[in-house]
Amino acid sequence: MAQFMEKMLNAQFSRRQFLKGSAAATAAVAGLSLAGCGDSTLNESTAESTKAPESTKAPETTAPVEHSPIINPEEGGTWVSAACWHNCAGRCVNKVMVKDGMVVRQKTDDNHEDSWEYQQQRACVRGRAQQQQCFGNDRLKYPMKRKNWQPGGGDKTNGHLRGVDEWERITWDEAFKYVADEIKRVYAAYGPGSCMARTGDCSKHILALMGGYTSYADTTSYGTYCLNVNKLGLPAYDLNKANDRMDLKNSDTIVFYGGNPAWASAGSRTWNFMQAKKSGKTQFVVVGPSFNATASTFDAKWIRVRPGTDTAFLLGVAYEMLALDKEKGGIVDWDFLNKYTVGFDKDHMPEGAKLNENFQDYVLGKYDEIPKTAEWASKICGTPVEDIKWYANEMRKDKAVSILHSYAHARNRNAEDIPQLFMTIGCMGGHYGKSGHSCGAMYASAAGNSGPNLVKAGGAGLPAAPGNACDLRLNGPTMWQSILTGKANNNADYYSAKYNAADIRDVNVKMMYWDGDARLQTSPDLTNGIKVMRQLEFVCTNAQFLTTQAKYADIVMPVTTLWERVGGFLTGNRESLFVWTKVTEPLYEAKDDVDICRGILKAMGMEEEADKLWPISKEQQFYNQIAGCTVINEAGDAYETLVTITQADIDEMGVEGKPQEGKISLKQFLADGCYTVPRKEGDNYGFIGYKDFIDDPEGHPLSSDSGKFEIYNDWKADILNSMGYSPAGTFKPYPTYTVAPEGYETTFKDGIIGGEPSEYPFLCYNPHYLRRSHSVFDNCPWLRETWPNPVFLNKADAEAKGIKTGDTVKVYNAHGAILRTASLTNIIMPGCVGVPHGSWLNYDDKNQVDRGGADNVLCGPVISGMGVTGYNNYNCNFELYDGEPLAPDVENTMTQITL
């Protein structure tokens, strides 16, 4: 492979050769692929597309082609700001060099010298492999129809062949007509709600105009923080209320709880925390089931906690904080609790409390005669008693502690009390509203840098999208079952006071329109998802590759990447705004989502409605966003115009607008791909979360009814108990420990800890993996080679089964089975199995096993509490596989359509 790469890196594609190039060559040198296709090439491709449709099987490859050498790849090239748009840490600066219509280099932010105060916004390995996503030979090139599907519903759909059928190439006009006719037929036969969709530009517009569609509600990334935590006094998802990055070095201790920012927030985010490490005074702590990359990076103390048992751990911490405070004092900040919280003890209950109980007495065991000691907690969470006591002491009020969480510990069944309990520990130590003290999320672009954005993009100037008149929303983890059974608990007002558990609705989904997300791949209960796909009357999707849901579609429409679009903006972090521009004209016959939507609406006789949705050009939309960009002034109290735009700029863009003065010229802004606000010590941009509330609690109350942090909250108990997913009365107004329907206790046969192991005696969790952003990039050869995507097994657990590193392992449970190569390690807790999140499905129907390692084959439709998607505490078993072993993922390249 290395020799092949060296050879190919000294080769050049012609535009014509690229379009006809081989899978092997293009996969290896995506960095030397086509950019900015000339009109002649596009016309040739278009002309070829008018040929009669052909049938094909996948995959197929051809031999490499020969290329002439590049003498100096950079001479005469132009750097272009390119999008890095995926749902990872918050996107980064991405630039590509285009020369003679080809991308020959890629780099990240180098607009200025890097410093702590004025940071470069550097891309991670995923962003640096972006070339392969745009120019990969597995891009879908033409509209396609599944060979054995015919319109009209009934037996003609041959739905049992979805996922295994052959494909026929069709024209765009044919694709638009097929989709338009099927939408009209399905709505006429079954009415609104018969089609399921969610967020994409096509589906949400077209189907809303048809009268509405069935959607779904899923806790996904945020887990139980999707509950309306405003009622507890927290911001939505507990986001953006920690301190900003300039304050990190003032912390004595920084806790990374339920997260791995070194991977999940790769790029510049880790640099925020590195400054605190360089101070030499900060202790780092990682809490979770493995000693992850973040723990290694910061030489952190590892507090071991089994997946899904964080409630027990934190209750044990609360008990030991009380015990230590009673023993020696100076641990619990009683002044903070008394002034800023309600419900911690009997003397500080909220007005009108329905229950004569409080958190402190529960922890001490006054209601159930079970004190929540470190010993009690350790039996459940697996954390050594001494580590629970150490952590309790570390949370004390006289230490400056930043307790920063991601959401892995909330993506568990029966984690509903986590947001309130995590907040409670922060309150017990008084770690809110002070320099060095913070408690909140370290998620994505806000990893180590909370506070209001200092620079913002303007609006595109489009009218509001039509609303969805259908109020049926299915629960994410059980939506496949709901479609199969035809019944569902309606989640139209998910997690709100309007929720009604008795609102059972009929479900009659006959069609899926997939665009805007990878729902089939990323939802639990994937094997039932396949069953649903095969029983529907029609499935269509917009896709860049033959993704999981594209494989199970009837009509597939190739959609452009952002590199093939006019330009736009992506959220950076609070100090940066990223702008991207076009790298290449649309490749092959790909169209963007808006043009696909317009084409379908025109085929439906609704061209006038399309014009109302998009009354201005894409260029005008981009201009409006640029002209509306603002940046904070030096005083930090108002926003000013960011971009200088001249009349010549307006004329060159071919748009309407007025010249304006700002801090950076339009040409420089677009060339840089980013604007970052320089920082310095003592500037006016610093942010200490909750400081306004701590300084003036009456003048700046929190979002809860009391205006304080609510450690006792009747609404929380009432809403969770009303949902009907757990037995009545399970939840209290304060945090308590409840046993999950699938979790650590169910690894034992009778649910009794320490008893006989059950059929599935291991806890499976799904760490995010640096090869992918969720499921995106999983088909990228460079990343597949670098990150092999094994299953992580505790060394002692695996060796007891005769398994060694490199063996093919079958991981299975009641919901399905996958194959992965074993990676034995001592940095994962015994009894735990780590299956990386997002691997693309490669399902073997005959043997009922997924050879791709998709995590959601194992994550089933078991729910409780608020119906959270429990990605991180389900049961499994594993064994040495006795069938054909897996080849390395890089040798099993993604399925390619060759026509």
Tab-separated table of N, CA, C and O in Angstrom, residues 216-219 224 227 412-416 472-479 481-482 487-496 499-505 717-731 738-742 861-869:
chain	number	residue	atom	x	y	z
A	216	TYR	N	-39.929	11.412	14.036
A	216	TYR	CA	-39.491	10.638	15.193
A	216	TYR	C	-38.723	11.542	16.148
A	216	TYR	O	-38.166	12.576	15.753
A	217	ALA	N	-38.731	11.167	17.400
A	217	ALA	CA	-38.017	11.911	18.437
A	217	ALA	C	-37.014	10.968	19.075
A	217	ALA	O	-37.385	9.884	19.527
A	218	ASP	N	-35.770	11.376	19.106
A	218	ASP	CA	-34.712	10.503	19.606
A	218	ASP	C	-33.761	11.324	20.459
A	218	ASP	O	-33.410	12.450	20.103
A	219	THR	N	-33.330	10.747	21.565
A	219	THR	CA	-32.423	11.469	22.455
A	219	THR	C	-30.998	11.510	21.912
A	219	THR	O	-30.204	12.338	22.341
A	224	THR	N	-30.228	11.693	28.269
A	224	THR	CA	-31.259	12.193	29.184
A	224	THR	C	-31.175	13.697	29.409
A	224	THR	O	-32.055	14.271	30.055
A	227	LEU	N	-34.218	15.842	28.371
A	227	LEU	CA	-35.289	16.272	29.261
A	227	LEU	C	-35.244	17.796	29.364
A	227	LEU	O	-34.182	18.404	29.184
A	412	ASN	N	-27.824	6.231	28.399
A	412	ASN	CA	-28.017	4.945	29.053
A	412	ASN	C	-29.454	4.810	29.535
A	412	ASN	O	-30.085	5.806	29.915
A	413	ARG	N	-29.947	3.597	29.555
A	413	ARG	CA	-31.260	3.358	30.151
A	413	ARG	C	-31.174	3.650	31.645
A	413	ARG	O	-30.215	3.296	32.306
A	414	ASN	N	-32.208	4.301	32.155
A	414	ASN	CA	-32.292	4.690	33.567
A	414	ASN	C	-31.208	5.685	33.976
A	414	ASN	O	-30.752	5.674	35.115
A	415	ALA	N	-30.846	6.561	33.053
A	415	ALA	CA	-29.937	7.658	33.379
A	415	ALA	C	-30.705	8.970	33.559
A	415	ALA	O	-30.118	10.043	33.511
A	416	GLU	N	-32.016	8.878	33.777
A	416	GLU	CA	-32.852	10.083	33.843
A	416	GLU	C	-32.464	11.016	34.978
A	416	GLU	O	-32.700	12.231	34.905
A	472	LEU	N	-47.610	13.307	14.591
A	472	LEU	CA	-47.193	11.987	15.045
A	472	LEU	C	-45.676	11.868	14.995
A	472	LEU	O	-45.070	11.939	13.926
A	473	ARG	N	-45.082	11.689	16.163
A	473	ARG	CA	-43.637	11.496	16.263
A	473	ARG	C	-43.381	10.206	17.033
A	473	ARG	O	-43.859	10.031	18.157
A	474	LEU	N	-42.631	9.333	16.433
A	474	LEU	CA	-42.350	8.040	17.037
A	474	LEU	C	-41.132	8.127	17.940
A	474	LEU	O	-40.220	8.916	17.704
A	475	ASN	N	-41.119	7.296	18.966
A	475	ASN	CA	-39.960	7.203	19.840
A	475	ASN	C	-38.824	6.520	19.085
A	475	ASN	O	-38.996	5.424	18.532
A	476	GLY	N	-37.651	7.163	19.054
A	476	GLY	CA	-36.540	6.668	18.247
A	476	GLY	C	-36.165	5.214	18.463
A	476	GLY	O	-36.080	4.441	17.505
A	477	PRO	N	-35.910	4.786	19.708
A	477	PRO	CA	-35.480	3.400	19.904
A	477	PRO	C	-36.519	2.357	19.505
A	477	PRO	O	-36.161	1.228	19.188
A	478	THR	N	-37.798	2.719	19.544
A	478	THR	CA	-38.844	1.738	19.251
A	478	THR	C	-39.597	2.040	17.959
A	478	THR	O	-40.647	1.451	17.706
A	479	MET	N	-39.069	2.938	17.130
A	479	MET	CA	-39.853	3.348	15.961
A	479	MET	C	-40.028	2.210	14.964
A	479	MET	O	-41.082	2.103	14.318
A	481	GLN	N	-40.307	-0.993	15.652
A	481	GLN	CA	-41.374	-1.831	16.202
A	481	GLN	C	-42.734	-1.166	16.028
A	481	GLN	O	-43.737	-1.827	15.740
A	482	SER	N	-42.780	0.157	16.209
A	482	SER	CA	-44.041	0.881	16.057
A	482	SER	C	-44.579	0.740	14.643
A	482	SER	O	-45.788	0.563	14.434
A	487	LYS	N	-48.780	0.550	15.963
A	487	LYS	CA	-49.199	1.311	17.140
A	487	LYS	C	-47.991	1.998	17.772
A	487	LYS	O	-46.888	1.453	17.784
A	488	ALA	N	-48.231	3.201	18.331
A	488	ALA	CA	-47.138	3.925	18.979
A	488	ALA	C	-47.671	4.887	20.011
A	488	ALA	O	-48.784	5.398	19.898
A	489	ASN	N	-46.851	5.130	21.021
A	489	ASN	CA	-47.108	6.196	21.972
A	489	ASN	C	-46.633	7.489	21.325
A	489	ASN	O	-45.461	7.626	20.995
A	490	ASN	N	-47.536	8.433	21.115
A	490	ASN	CA	-47.198	9.632	20.365
A	490	ASN	C	-46.296	10.568	21.153
A	490	ASN	O	-46.626	10.963	22.268
A	491	ASN	N	-45.168	10.937	20.550
A	491	ASN	CA	-44.213	11.831	21.202
A	491	ASN	C	-44.227	13.223	20.594
A	491	ASN	O	-43.197	13.866	20.470
A	492	ALA	N	-45.396	13.693	20.208
A	492	ALA	CA	-45.488	15.006	19.572
A	492	ALA	C	-44.992	16.117	20.491
A	492	ALA	O	-44.422	17.104	20.035
A	493	ASP	N	-45.210	15.989	21.777
A	493	ASP	CA	-44.737	16.990	22.735
A	493	ASP	C	-43.744	16.321	23.689
A	493	ASP	O	-43.908	16.306	24.899
A	494	TYR	N	-42.731	15.744	23.085
A	494	TYR	CA	-41.757	14.947	23.819
A	494	TYR	C	-41.138	15.737	24.974
A	494	TYR	O	-40.648	16.848	24.801
A	495	TYR	N	-41.184	15.150	26.150
A	495	TYR	CA	-40.560	15.703	27.353
A	495	TYR	C	-41.145	17.039	27.786
A	495	TYR	O	-40.500	17.831	28.444
A	496	SER	N	-42.367	17.324	27.377
A	496	SER	CA	-42.989	18.566	27.815
A	496	SER	C	-44.156	18.252	28.734
A	496	SER	O	-44.573	17.108	28.880
A	499	TYR	N	-47.126	16.124	27.477
A	499	TYR	CA	-46.968	14.713	27.132
A	499	TYR	C	-48.057	13.869	27.781
A	499	TYR	O	-48.383	14.033	28.945
A	500	ASN	N	-48.598	12.946	27.004
A	500	ASN	CA	-49.672	12.083	27.498
A	500	ASN	C	-49.350	10.642	27.142
A	500	ASN	O	-49.405	10.251	25.967
A	501	ALA	N	-48.999	9.843	28.133
A	501	ALA	CA	-48.605	8.457	27.893
A	501	ALA	C	-49.739	7.626	27.311
A	501	ALA	O	-49.504	6.603	26.668
A	502	ALA	N	-50.969	8.052	27.535
A	502	ALA	CA	-52.112	7.283	27.045
A	502	ALA	C	-52.455	7.595	25.597
A	502	ALA	O	-53.370	7.007	25.025
A	503	ASP	N	-51.719	8.531	24.997
A	503	ASP	CA	-52.005	8.930	23.623
A	503	ASP	C	-51.419	7.898	22.659
A	503	ASP	O	-50.375	8.111	22.036
A	504	ILE	N	-52.057	6.754	22.537
A	504	ILE	CA	-51.624	5.693	21.643
A	504	ILE	C	-52.243	5.935	20.262
A	504	ILE	O	-53.451	6.087	20.142
A	505	ARG	N	-51.414	5.974	19.264
A	505	ARG	CA	-51.857	6.336	17.919
A	505	ARG	C	-51.630	5.200	16.935
A	505	ARG	O	-50.730	4.373	17.108
A	717	ALA	N	-40.305	14.423	38.350
A	717	ALA	CA	-40.901	13.137	38.730
A	717	ALA	C	-42.219	12.909	38.007
A	717	ALA	O	-42.485	11.810	37.500
A	718	ASP	N	-43.048	13.944	37.949
A	718	ASP	CA	-44.366	13.790	37.327
A	718	ASP	C	-44.240	13.445	35.840
A	718	ASP	O	-44.942	12.553	35.341
A	719	ILE	N	-43.363	14.140	35.116
A	719	ILE	CA	-43.268	13.913	33.681
A	719	ILE	C	-42.668	12.558	33.379
A	719	ILE	O	-43.131	11.823	32.493
A	720	LEU	N	-41.634	12.157	34.112
A	720	LEU	CA	-41.012	10.860	33.853
A	720	LEU	C	-41.946	9.710	34.213
A	720	LEU	O	-42.028	8.718	33.479
A	721	ASN	N	-42.663	9.836	35.311
A	721	ASN	CA	-43.596	8.764	35.704
A	721	ASN	C	-44.803	8.688	34.776
A	721	ASN	O	-45.406	7.622	34.617
A	722	SER	N	-45.145	9.813	34.141
A	722	SER	CA	-46.323	9.822	33.267
A	722	SER	C	-46.065	9.182	31.919
A	722	SER	O	-47.006	8.831	31.198
A	723	MET	N	-44.807	9.011	31.554
A	723	MET	CA	-44.501	8.518	30.216
A	723	MET	C	-44.853	7.048	30.039
A	723	MET	O	-45.022	6.582	28.914
A	724	GLY	N	-44.906	6.316	31.113
A	724	GLY	CA	-45.343	4.932	31.028
A	724	GLY	C	-44.282	3.949	30.588
A	724	GLY	O	-44.577	2.777	30.348
A	725	TYR	N	-43.035	4.396	30.459
A	725	TYR	CA	-41.967	3.485	30.049
A	725	TYR	C	-41.346	2.750	31.241
A	725	TYR	O	-40.579	1.811	31.051
A	726	SER	N	-41.616	3.211	32.449
A	726	SER	CA	-41.155	2.556	33.672
A	726	SER	C	-42.348	2.384	34.603
A	726	SER	O	-43.360	3.087	34.445
A	727	PRO	N	-42.262	1.475	35.576
A	727	PRO	CA	-43.377	1.309	36.511
A	727	PRO	C	-43.736	2.615	37.210
A	727	PRO	O	-42.873	3.458	37.479
A	728	ALA	N	-45.018	2.799	37.484
A	728	ALA	CA	-45.496	4.026	38.136
A	728	ALA	C	-44.740	4.263	39.435
A	728	ALA	O	-44.489	3.335	40.206
A	729	GLY	N	-44.381	5.505	39.672
A	729	GLY	CA	-43.700	5.874	40.907
A	729	GLY	C	-42.215	5.587	40.927
A	729	GLY	O	-41.568	5.729	41.966
A	730	THR	N	-41.643	5.204	39.786
A	730	THR	CA	-40.208	4.885	39.742
A	730	THR	C	-39.352	6.084	40.110
A	730	THR	O	-38.369	5.955	40.840
A	731	PHE	N	-39.746	7.253	39.627
A	731	PHE	CA	-38.893	8.422	39.784
A	731	PHE	C	-39.389	9.341	40.893
A	731	PHE	O	-40.588	9.591	41.037
A	738	THR	N	-32.249	3.706	40.397
A	738	THR	CA	-33.238	2.739	39.930
A	738	THR	C	-32.539	1.727	39.031
A	738	THR	O	-31.565	2.054	38.353
A	739	VAL	N	-33.025	0.513	39.030
A	739	VAL	CA	-32.416	-0.563	38.259
A	739	VAL	C	-32.915	-0.509	36.814
A	739	VAL	O	-34.125	-0.445	36.573
A	740	ALA	N	-31.991	-0.531	35.872
A	740	ALA	CA	-32.335	-0.459	34.450
A	740	ALA	C	-32.877	-1.798	33.957
A	740	ALA	O	-32.481	-2.854	34.451
A	741	PRO	N	-33.792	-1.762	32.958
A	741	PRO	CA	-34.311	-3.016	32.404
A	741	PRO	C	-33.251	-3.793	31.639
A	741	PRO	O	-33.387	-4.988	31.403
A	742	GLU	N	-32.204	-3.127	31.228
A	742	GLU	CA	-31.052	-3.775	30.621
A	742	GLU	C	-29.833	-2.993	31.055
A	742	GLU	O	-29.741	-1.787	30.828
A	861	PRO	N	-34.371	-2.329	21.138
A	861	PRO	CA	-35.457	-1.381	21.404
A	861	PRO	C	-35.932	-1.383	22.852
A	861	PRO	O	-37.097	-1.096	23.123
A	862	VAL	N	-35.049	-1.699	23.780
A	862	VAL	CA	-35.421	-1.718	25.198
A	862	VAL	C	-35.406	-0.287	25.721
A	862	VAL	O	-34.405	0.418	25.596
A	863	ILE	N	-36.513	0.168	26.316
A	863	ILE	CA	-36.575	1.539	26.822
A	863	ILE	C	-37.139	1.573	28.229
A	863	ILE	O	-37.758	0.620	28.703
A	864	SER	N	-36.920	2.664	28.882
A	864	SER	CA	-37.457	2.923	30.219
A	864	SER	C	-37.411	4.420	30.439
A	864	SER	O	-36.906	5.172	29.606
A	865	GLY	N	-37.965	4.861	31.562
A	865	GLY	CA	-37.890	6.274	31.906
A	865	GLY	C	-38.492	7.171	30.859
A	865	GLY	O	-39.691	7.153	30.610
A	866	MET	N	-37.661	7.972	30.203
A	866	MET	CA	-38.116	8.895	29.173
A	866	MET	C	-37.926	8.314	27.767
A	866	MET	O	-38.002	9.035	26.773
A	867	GLY	N	-37.682	7.008	27.680
A	867	GLY	CA	-37.501	6.390	26.370
A	867	GLY	C	-36.163	6.712	25.747
A	867	GLY	O	-36.041	6.760	24.529
A	868	VAL	N	-35.158	6.909	26.579
A	868	VAL	CA	-33.843	7.298	26.093
A	868	VAL	C	-33.248	6.187	25.229
A	868	VAL	O	-33.508	4.999	25.435
A	869	THR	N	-32.464	6.582	24.242
A	869	THR	CA	-31.715	5.624	23.435
A	869	THR	C	-30.496	5.176	24.236
A	869	THR	O	-29.580	5.964	24.454
